[in-house]
PDB file of C-alpha atoms in Angstrom:
ATOM      1  CA  UNK A 254     -39.899  -9.222 -29.392  1.00 48.00           C
ATOM      2  CA  UNK A 255     -36.668  -7.981 -30.847  1.00 51.00           C
ATOM      3  CA  UNK A 256     -35.020  -4.831 -29.596  1.00 49.00           C
ATOM      4  CA  UNK A 257     -34.370  -2.113 -32.133  1.00 50.00           C
ATOM      5  CA  UNK A 258     -30.946  -0.499 -32.394  1.00 48.00           C
ATOM      6  CA  UNK A 259     -32.303   2.635 -30.712  1.00 48.00           C
ATOM      7  CA  UNK A 260     -33.340   0.650 -27.633  1.00 51.00           C
ATOM      8  CA  UNK A 261     -30.082  -1.264 -27.197  1.00 49.00           C
ATOM      9  CA  UNK A 262     -27.905   0.355 -24.542  1.00 56.00           C
ATOM     10  CA  UNK A 263     -24.145   0.346 -24.981  1.00 56.00           C
ATOM     11  CA  UNK A 264     -22.444  -1.900 -22.460  1.00 65.00           C
ATOM     12  CA  UNK A 265     -20.565   0.232 -19.976  1.00 67.00           C
ATOM     13  CA  UNK A 266     -16.839   0.022 -20.604  1.00 78.00           C
ATOM     14  CA  UNK A 267     -14.758   0.949 -17.550  1.00 84.00           C
ATOM     15  CA  UNK A 268     -11.272   2.037 -18.533  1.00 88.00           C
ATOM     16  CA  UNK A 269      -8.039   1.558 -16.601  1.00 86.00           C
ATOM     17  CA  UNK A 270      -5.796   4.483 -15.655  1.00 84.00           C
ATOM     18  CA  UNK A 271      -3.389   3.394 -18.395  1.00 85.00           C
ATOM     19  CA  UNK A 272      -6.136   3.545 -21.008  1.00 90.00           C
ATOM     20  CA  UNK A 273      -7.232   6.981 -19.811  1.00 92.00           C
ATOM     21  CA  UNK A 274      -3.654   8.222 -20.118  1.00 89.00           C
ATOM     22  CA  UNK A 275      -3.494   6.821 -23.639  1.00 92.00           C
ATOM     23  CA  UNK A 276      -6.691   8.714 -24.510  1.00 93.00           C
ATOM     24  CA  UNK A 277      -5.110  11.932 -23.224  1.00 92.00           C
ATOM     25  CA  UNK A 278      -2.021  11.265 -25.327  1.00 91.00           C
ATOM     26  CA  UNK A 279      -4.045  10.647 -28.476  1.00 92.00           C
ATOM     27  CA  UNK A 280      -6.272  13.657 -27.831  1.00 92.00           C
ATOM     28  CA  UNK A 281      -3.387  16.092 -27.249  1.00 88.00           C
ATOM     29  CA  UNK A 282      -0.503  14.810 -29.374  1.00 85.00           C
ATOM     30  CA  UNK A 283      -2.250  12.938 -32.156  1.00 80.00           C
ATOM     31  CA  UNK A 284      -5.156  15.389 -32.263  1.00 84.00           C
ATOM     32  CA  UNK A 285      -7.702  12.560 -32.273  1.00 86.00           C
ATOM     33  CA  UNK A 286     -11.275  13.805 -32.109  1.00 92.00           C
ATOM     34  CA  UNK A 287     -13.624  13.122 -29.213  1.00 93.00           C
ATOM     35  CA  UNK A 288     -15.881  11.133 -31.516  1.00 94.00           C
ATOM     36  CA  UNK A 289     -13.013   8.985 -32.814  1.00 93.00           C
ATOM     37  CA  UNK A 290     -11.759   8.217 -29.303  1.00 93.00           C
ATOM     38  CA  UNK A 291     -15.255   7.373 -28.101  1.00 93.00           C
ATOM     39  CA  UNK A 292     -15.644   4.897 -30.943  1.00 93.00           C
ATOM     40  CA  UNK A 293     -12.180   3.358 -30.489  1.00 92.00           C
ATOM     41  CA  UNK A 294     -12.624   2.737 -26.756  1.00 92.00           C
ATOM     42  CA  UNK A 295     -16.358   2.004 -26.906  1.00 92.00           C
ATOM     43  CA  UNK A 296     -17.270   4.819 -24.527  1.00 93.00           C
ATOM     44  CA  UNK A 297     -19.468   7.883 -24.651  1.00 93.00           C
ATOM     45  CA  UNK A 298     -18.250  11.238 -25.929  1.00 93.00           C
ATOM     46  CA  UNK A 299     -18.930  12.782 -22.503  1.00 94.00           C
ATOM     47  CA  UNK A 300     -16.675  10.161 -20.920  1.00 93.00           C
ATOM     48  CA  UNK A 301     -13.843  11.282 -23.182  1.00 94.00           C
ATOM     49  CA  UNK A 302     -14.465  14.908 -22.210  1.00 94.00           C
ATOM     50  CA  UNK A 303     -14.449  13.976 -18.510  1.00 93.00           C
ATOM     51  CA  UNK A 304     -11.110  12.216 -18.918  1.00 92.00           C
ATOM     52  CA  UNK A 305      -9.626  15.307 -20.548  1.00 93.00           C
ATOM     53  CA  UNK A 306     -10.947  17.467 -17.685  1.00 93.00           C
ATOM     54  CA  UNK A 307      -9.265  15.181 -15.143  1.00 90.00           C
ATOM     55  CA  UNK A 308      -5.886  15.436 -16.864  1.00 90.00           C
ATOM     56  CA  UNK A 309      -4.092  17.004 -13.867  1.00 90.00           C
ATOM     57  CA  UNK A 310      -5.412  14.407 -11.397  1.00 85.00           C
ATOM     58  CA  UNK A 311      -4.506  11.532 -13.700  1.00 85.00           C
ATOM     59  CA  UNK A 312      -0.990  12.828 -14.277  1.00 84.00           C
ATOM     60  CA  UNK A 313      -0.479  13.397 -10.549  1.00 80.00           C
ATOM     61  CA  UNK A 314      -1.548   9.832  -9.750  1.00 75.00           C
ATOM     62  CA  UNK A 315       0.705   8.331 -12.425  1.00 77.00           C
ATOM     63  CA  UNK A 316       3.665  10.416 -11.226  1.00 75.00           C
ATOM     64  CA  UNK A 317       3.318   8.945  -7.731  1.00 66.00           C
ATOM     65  CA  UNK A 318       2.694   5.377  -8.902  1.00 62.00           C
ATOM     66  CA  UNK A 319       5.314   2.774  -8.051  1.00 55.00           C
ATOM     67  CA  UNK A 320       5.547   1.521 -11.632  1.00 52.00           C
ATOM     68  CA  UNK A 321       3.724   1.444 -14.958  1.00 56.00           C
ATOM     69  CA  UNK A 322       2.379  -2.017 -14.150  1.00 53.00           C
ATOM     70  CA  UNK A 323       0.900  -0.710 -10.904  1.00 54.00           C
ATOM     71  CA  UNK A 324      -1.674   1.369 -12.818  1.00 57.00           C
ATOM     72  CA  UNK A 325      -2.531  -1.164 -15.500  1.00 62.00           C
ATOM     73  CA  UNK A 326      -5.446  -2.602 -13.499  1.00 59.00           C
ATOM     74  CA  UNK A 327      -6.483   0.484 -11.542  1.00 61.00           C
ATOM     75  CA  UNK A 328      -9.717   2.044 -12.828  1.00 57.00           C
ATOM     76  CA  UNK A 329     -10.648   4.709 -10.302  1.00 60.00           C
ATOM     77  CA  UNK A 330      -9.086   7.814  -8.765  1.00 60.00           C
ATOM     78  CA  UNK A 331     -11.412   7.626  -5.788  1.00 59.00           C
ATOM     79  CA  UNK A 332      -9.606   8.887  -2.718  1.00 55.00           C
ATOM     80  CA  UNK A 333      -9.521   7.827   0.895  1.00 59.00           C
ATOM     81  CA  UNK A 334     -12.249   8.617   3.429  1.00 67.00           C
ATOM     82  CA  UNK A 335      -9.475   9.985   5.666  1.00 77.00           C
ATOM     83  CA  UNK A 336      -7.999  12.416   3.137  1.00 79.00           C
ATOM     84  CA  UNK A 337      -5.645  14.207   5.563  1.00 85.00           C
ATOM     85  CA  UNK A 338      -4.290  10.909   6.854  1.00 89.00           C
ATOM     86  CA  UNK A 339      -3.862   9.577   3.334  1.00 87.00           C
ATOM     87  CA  UNK A 340      -1.936  12.681   2.250  1.00 86.00           C
ATOM     88  CA  UNK A 341       0.325  12.501   5.328  1.00 91.00           C
ATOM     89  CA  UNK A 342       1.028   8.811   4.704  1.00 90.00           C
ATOM     90  CA  UNK A 343       1.799   9.427   1.040  1.00 87.00           C
ATOM     91  CA  UNK A 344       4.328  12.141   1.888  1.00 89.00           C
ATOM     92  CA  UNK A 345       5.885   9.956   4.616  1.00 90.00           C
ATOM     93  CA  UNK A 346       6.120   6.937   2.319  1.00 89.00           C
ATOM     94  CA  UNK A 347       7.677   8.866  -0.572  1.00 86.00           C
ATOM     95  CA  UNK A 348      10.163  10.543   1.772  1.00 88.00           C
ATOM     96  CA  UNK A 349      11.286   7.205   3.229  1.00 84.00           C
ATOM     97  CA  UNK A 350      11.578   5.762  -0.260  1.00 83.00           C
ATOM     98  CA  UNK A 351      13.693   8.698  -1.454  1.00 83.00           C
ATOM     99  CA  UNK A 352      15.972   8.258   1.577  1.00 83.00           C
ATOM    100  CA  UNK A 353      16.353   4.557   0.820  1.00 81.00           C
ATOM    101  CA  UNK A 354      14.923   3.609   4.218  1.00 78.00           C
ATOM    102  CA  UNK A 355      13.619   0.008   4.361  1.00 78.00           C
ATOM    103  CA  UNK A 356       9.855  -0.066   4.971  1.00 82.00           C
ATOM    104  CA  UNK A 357       7.584  -2.924   5.997  1.00 83.00           C
ATOM    105  CA  UNK A 358       3.813  -3.319   5.981  1.00 86.00           C
ATOM    106  CA  UNK A 359       3.536  -3.203   9.798  1.00 86.00           C
ATOM    107  CA  UNK A 360       5.619  -0.010   9.819  1.00 87.00           C
ATOM    108  CA  UNK A 361       3.145   1.623   7.416  1.00 90.00           C
ATOM    109  CA  UNK A 362       0.215   0.542   9.565  1.00 91.00           C
ATOM    110  CA  UNK A 363       1.770   1.854  12.777  1.00 90.00           C
ATOM    111  CA  UNK A 364       2.682   5.152  11.118  1.00 91.00           C
ATOM    112  CA  UNK A 365      -0.888   5.539   9.840  1.00 92.00           C
ATOM    113  CA  UNK A 366      -2.255   4.947  13.342  1.00 91.00           C
ATOM    114  CA  UNK A 367       0.221   7.511  14.664  1.00 90.00           C
ATOM    115  CA  UNK A 368      -0.860  10.120  12.103  1.00 91.00           C
ATOM    116  CA  UNK A 369      -4.507   9.480  12.947  1.00 90.00           C
ATOM    117  CA  UNK A 370      -3.800  10.336  16.578  1.00 89.00           C
ATOM    118  CA  UNK A 371      -1.466  13.271  15.861  1.00 88.00           C
ATOM    119  CA  UNK A 372      -3.801  14.911  13.341  1.00 88.00           C
ATOM    120  CA  UNK A 373      -6.778  14.308  15.662  1.00 88.00           C
ATOM    121  CA  UNK A 374      -8.858  13.032  12.782  1.00 84.00           C
ATOM    122  CA  UNK A 375     -12.452  12.301  13.704  1.00 84.00           C
ATOM    123  CA  UNK A 376     -13.933   8.883  13.072  1.00 83.00           C
ATOM    124  CA  UNK A 377     -12.900   5.354  13.918  1.00 87.00           C
ATOM    125  CA  UNK A 378      -9.808   4.198  12.065  1.00 87.00           C
ATOM    126  CA  UNK A 379      -8.019   0.872  11.979  1.00 88.00           C
ATOM    127  CA  UNK A 380      -4.697   0.508  10.157  1.00 88.00           C
ATOM    128  CA  UNK A 381      -5.515  -3.087   9.280  1.00 90.00           C
ATOM    129  CA  UNK A 382      -4.108  -5.230   6.492  1.00 89.00           C
ATOM    130  CA  UNK A 383      -7.224  -4.270   4.532  1.00 89.00           C
ATOM    131  CA  UNK A 384      -6.415  -0.570   4.947  1.00 89.00           C
ATOM    132  CA  UNK A 385      -2.809  -1.187   3.835  1.00 90.00           C
ATOM    133  CA  UNK A 386      -4.006  -3.046   0.741  1.00 87.00           C
ATOM    134  CA  UNK A 387      -6.347  -0.184  -0.208  1.00 83.00           C
ATOM    135  CA  UNK A 388      -3.632   2.426   0.441  1.00 86.00           C
ATOM    136  CA  UNK A 389      -1.227   0.611  -1.862  1.00 85.00           C
ATOM    137  CA  UNK A 390      -3.905   0.197  -4.526  1.00 78.00           C
ATOM    138  CA  UNK A 391      -4.930   3.875  -4.367  1.00 76.00           C
ATOM    139  CA  UNK A 392      -1.373   5.014  -4.967  1.00 75.00           C
ATOM    140  CA  UNK A 393      -0.234   2.319  -7.360  1.00 71.00           C
ATOM    141  CA  UNK A 394       2.234   0.812  -4.896  1.00 78.00           C
ATOM    142  CA  UNK A 395       2.990  -2.800  -5.755  1.00 70.00           C
ATOM    143  CA  UNK A 396       5.186  -3.430  -2.720  1.00 69.00           C
ATOM    144  CA  UNK A 397       6.268  -1.331   0.232  1.00 68.00           C
ATOM    145  CA  UNK A 398       9.846  -2.612   0.198  1.00 62.00           C
ATOM    146  CA  UNK A 399      12.323  -0.963  -2.161  1.00 52.00           C
ATOM    147  CA  UNK A 400      12.408  -2.777  -5.498  1.00 49.00           C
ATOM    148  CA  UNK A 401      15.101  -5.428  -5.530  1.00 47.00           C
ATOM    149  CA  UNK A 402      15.428  -5.259  -1.759  1.00 50.00           C
ATOM    150  CA  UNK A 403      15.235  -8.673  -0.083  1.00 54.00           C
ATOM    151  CA  UNK A 404      15.030  -8.662   3.687  1.00 52.00           C
ATOM    152  CA  UNK A 405      15.125 -11.726   5.904  1.00 57.00           C
ATOM    153  CA  UNK A 406      12.665 -12.121   8.775  1.00 58.00           C
ATOM    154  CA  UNK A 407      15.400 -10.908  11.156  1.00 58.00           C
ATOM    155  CA  UNK A 408      16.137  -7.912   8.933  1.00 58.00           C
ATOM    156  CA  UNK A 409      12.457  -6.925   8.874  1.00 60.00           C
ATOM    157  CA  UNK A 410      12.192  -7.297  12.639  1.00 65.00           C
ATOM    158  CA  UNK A 411      15.302  -5.152  13.122  1.00 62.00           C
ATOM    159  CA  UNK A 412      14.029  -2.446  10.776  1.00 63.00           C
ATOM    160  CA  UNK A 413      10.702  -2.357  12.601  1.00 67.00           C
ATOM    161  CA  UNK A 414      12.440  -2.186  15.975  1.00 67.00           C
ATOM    162  CA  UNK A 415      14.599   0.775  14.869  1.00 67.00           C
ATOM    163  CA  UNK A 416      11.432   2.503  13.684  1.00 66.00           C
ATOM    164  CA  UNK A 417       9.721   1.866  17.046  1.00 67.00           C
ATOM    165  CA  UNK A 418      12.791   2.977  18.990  1.00 65.00           C
ATOM    166  CA  UNK A 419      13.021   6.220  17.012  1.00 67.00           C
ATOM    167  CA  UNK A 420       9.368   6.964  17.754  1.00 64.00           C
ATOM    168  CA  UNK A 421       9.833   6.066  21.406  1.00 64.00           C
ATOM    169  CA  UNK A 422      12.795   8.444  21.794  1.00 62.00           C
ATOM    170  CA  UNK A 423      10.787  11.258  20.196  1.00 65.00           C
ATOM    171  CA  UNK A 424       7.572  10.647  22.127  1.00 66.00           C
ATOM    172  CA  UNK A 425       9.254  10.370  25.543  1.00 62.00           C
ATOM    173  CA  UNK A 426      12.002  12.935  24.882  1.00 66.00           C
ATOM    174  CA  UNK A 427      14.623  10.391  25.949  1.00 60.00           C
ATOM    175  CA  UNK A 428      18.262  11.362  26.512  1.00 62.00           C
ATOM    176  CA  UNK A 429      21.133   9.625  24.657  1.00 58.00           C
ATOM    177  CA  UNK A 430      22.375   8.029  27.887  1.00 57.00           C
ATOM    178  CA  UNK A 431      18.993   6.382  28.363  1.00 56.00           C
ATOM    179  CA  UNK A 432      19.498   4.334  25.245  1.00 55.00           C
ATOM    180  CA  UNK A 433      23.153   3.486  25.843  1.00 51.00           C
ATOM    181  CA  UNK A 434      22.326  -0.221  25.608  1.00 50.00           C
ATOM    182  CA  UNK A 435      21.837   0.057  21.850  1.00 47.00           C
ATOM    183  CA  UNK A 436      25.560   0.581  21.265  1.00 47.00           C
ATOM    184  CA  UNK A 437      26.919  -1.422  24.194  1.00 49.00           C
ATOM    185  CA  UNK A 438      25.106  -4.595  23.186  1.00 46.00           C
ATOM    186  CA  UNK A 439      26.003  -4.228  19.507  1.00 47.00           C
ATOM    187  CA  UNK A 440      22.302  -3.890  18.763  1.00 46.00           C
ATOM    188  CA  UNK A 441      22.812  -2.805  15.179  1.00 46.00           C
ATOM    189  CA  UNK A 442      25.459  -5.379  14.303  1.00 45.00           C
ATOM    190  CA  UNK A 443      24.791  -8.375  12.084  1.00 43.00           C
ATOM    191  CA  UNK A 444      26.077 -11.063  14.456  1.00 43.00           C
ATOM    192  CA  UNK A 445      23.682 -12.735  16.893  1.00 47.00           C
ATOM    193  CA  UNK A 446      20.848 -10.627  15.496  1.00 49.00           C
ATOM    194  CA  UNK A 447      18.049 -12.626  17.111  1.00 53.00           C
ATOM    195  CA  UNK A 448      19.651 -12.325  20.541  1.00 58.00           C
ATOM    196  CA  UNK A 449      20.170  -8.589  20.118  1.00 53.00           C
ATOM    197  CA  UNK A 450      16.626  -8.159  18.882  1.00 55.00           C
ATOM    198  CA  UNK A 451      15.284  -9.721  22.071  1.00 60.00           C
ATOM    199  CA  UNK A 452      17.477  -7.387  24.125  1.00 61.00           C
ATOM    200  CA  UNK A 453      16.259  -4.433  22.084  1.00 58.00           C
ATOM    201  CA  UNK A 454      12.623  -5.335  22.603  1.00 58.00           C
ATOM    202  CA  UNK A 455      13.255  -5.607  26.336  1.00 65.00           C
ATOM    203  CA  UNK A 456      14.931  -2.183  26.285  1.00 63.00           C
ATOM    204  CA  UNK A 457      11.932  -0.604  24.568  1.00 60.00           C
ATOM    205  CA  UNK A 458       9.606  -2.060  27.175  1.00 61.00           C
ATOM    206  CA  UNK A 459      11.750  -0.791  30.070  1.00 65.00           C
ATOM    207  CA  UNK A 460      12.144   2.688  28.596  1.00 60.00           C
ATOM    208  CA  UNK A 461       8.412   2.948  27.977  1.00 57.00           C
ATOM    209  CA  UNK A 462       7.855   2.175  31.654  1.00 61.00           C
ATOM    210  CA  UNK A 463      10.458   4.765  32.657  1.00 59.00           C
ATOM    211  CA  UNK A 464      12.933   2.188  33.916  1.00 52.00           C
ATOM    212  CA  UNK A 465      16.560   1.495  33.118  1.00 48.00           C
ATOM    213  CA  UNK A 466      18.620  -1.533  32.217  1.00 47.00           C
ATOM    214  CA  UNK A 467      20.916  -0.620  35.115  1.00 45.00           C
ATOM    215  CA  UNK A 468      18.138  -1.087  37.717  1.00 46.00           C
TER     216      UNK A 468
END
């Protein structure tokens, strides 16, 4: 038995963020009609209207996206289950980027775990690699490192240590003299970086336990 045209359902066409932005452009600047856009993109008229209604959200997402390519495959604006945490992480990430501070994946995960504890957000949370992947996808972030920035394994380790040390000083209200080793050992120099990194990691452990390198 053949199906009549009235019984054939239109195959659902899920648009990318880029396509939705193009629809907005054509609707507002080119004055394309809802019917014409629906036909061009093979979607329902109500879908076009919904896209127009979500104009502010779409523009906000695109403004925060890492690049135009980062939104070419994204199809949903669905947010995070932990909205407060997600907002805090977005602000932190954008601030670090604007300051030109090197960022690594593990740094993002540790900061997310820290925000979860500080904001006292209910519910189990794990800043896993899966969470990091979803965070990047939600916000159109292709890579956490600054574009064009190439860090060696030692560079990444040093950046992560500095991040941990900064947090440690804040959390334990440490005095400058308690971290004297950082300057005396040439911790932030480029020579013998692996050796200095090991010394730095030892220093963090001792400070966390309330000890001192002089003991």
